[in-house]
XYZ file of C-alpha atoms in Angstrom:
97
model
C 68.499 129.609 4.795
C 65.096 128.580 3.506
C 62.171 130.438 1.909
C 59.466 131.447 4.390
C 55.912 132.747 4.181
C 56.750 135.911 6.124
C 60.077 137.714 6.655
C 62.013 137.207 9.856
C 65.544 137.490 11.174
C 68.102 135.107 9.730
C 70.174 135.524 12.898
C 69.482 137.739 15.911
C 70.422 141.353 15.139
C 71.399 140.436 11.571
C 68.236 141.622 9.840
C 66.107 140.191 7.083
C 67.305 138.500 3.899
C 65.490 137.922 0.603
C 66.236 135.561 -2.289
C 66.546 136.692 -5.926
C 62.794 136.131 -6.443
C 61.984 138.564 -3.628
C 60.843 135.842 -1.204
C 61.839 136.158 2.472
C 64.491 133.820 3.870
C 64.797 132.610 7.461
C 67.297 130.449 9.299
C 66.982 126.745 8.549
C 67.995 125.816 12.090
C 65.680 124.859 14.929
C 63.747 127.515 16.817
C 64.273 128.174 20.521
C 68.083 128.266 20.561
C 69.680 130.078 23.474
C 72.062 132.865 22.430
C 74.960 133.729 24.747
C 78.348 135.438 24.656
C 80.904 132.862 23.434
C 83.135 133.665 26.414
C 80.469 132.304 28.766
C 80.655 128.753 27.375
C 83.324 126.410 28.682
C 84.594 123.085 27.396
C 83.469 123.431 23.774
C 85.784 122.771 20.836
C 85.487 124.359 17.382
C 84.667 121.861 14.607
C 83.438 122.131 11.023
C 83.508 125.938 10.985
C 82.813 127.730 7.718
C 85.941 129.723 6.845
C 85.980 133.478 7.264
C 88.644 136.155 7.501
C 88.599 136.598 11.295
C 86.594 133.774 12.856
C 83.801 131.266 12.426
C 80.583 131.827 10.507
C 77.298 130.078 11.326
C 76.557 129.232 7.698
C 77.801 125.635 7.955
C 75.540 124.776 10.881
C 76.583 123.628 14.341
C 80.322 123.948 14.826
C 80.893 123.551 18.571
C 81.696 120.099 19.930
C 80.861 119.149 23.522
C 83.258 117.009 25.564
C 80.835 114.100 25.076
C 81.449 114.233 21.303
C 78.137 115.825 20.266
C 77.794 119.015 18.224
C 75.767 121.292 20.503
C 76.132 124.902 19.379
C 76.897 127.302 16.542
C 79.599 129.925 16.979
C 79.417 133.195 15.058
C 82.710 135.027 15.584
C 83.752 136.608 12.291
C 84.339 140.377 12.219
C 81.372 141.063 9.900
C 78.821 139.111 11.991
C 77.351 139.309 15.477
C 79.712 137.761 18.066
C 77.470 135.150 19.660
C 77.055 131.476 20.448
C 73.758 129.724 19.663
C 73.211 126.754 21.989
C 70.987 124.122 20.388
C 67.681 123.812 22.245
C 67.590 120.178 21.150
C 70.990 119.311 22.631
C 71.527 121.656 25.608
C 69.604 121.824 28.894
C 70.019 124.050 31.922
C 70.949 122.233 35.114
C 71.250 123.471 38.663
C 74.716 123.189 40.217
């Protein structure tokens, strides 16, 4: 997380966070990520996940590896966080079948 000029969500549905100086914090990641249910993604492998009691946290950055060997998404699956997968807008594109 990084200090911002105005408050905003750190993660969707996770609310606002403030540092000890009372300045708003926002996600350091890129804007425009696509958020989906993790069960809807296929062929991704968990890598570099921040440890948690029940699943992965997004605090370590992208943690989902594509079959091509590129980190492409961030899984949030711990019991105390929203259960969601953030697809990187920089690395993922929609294609028609």
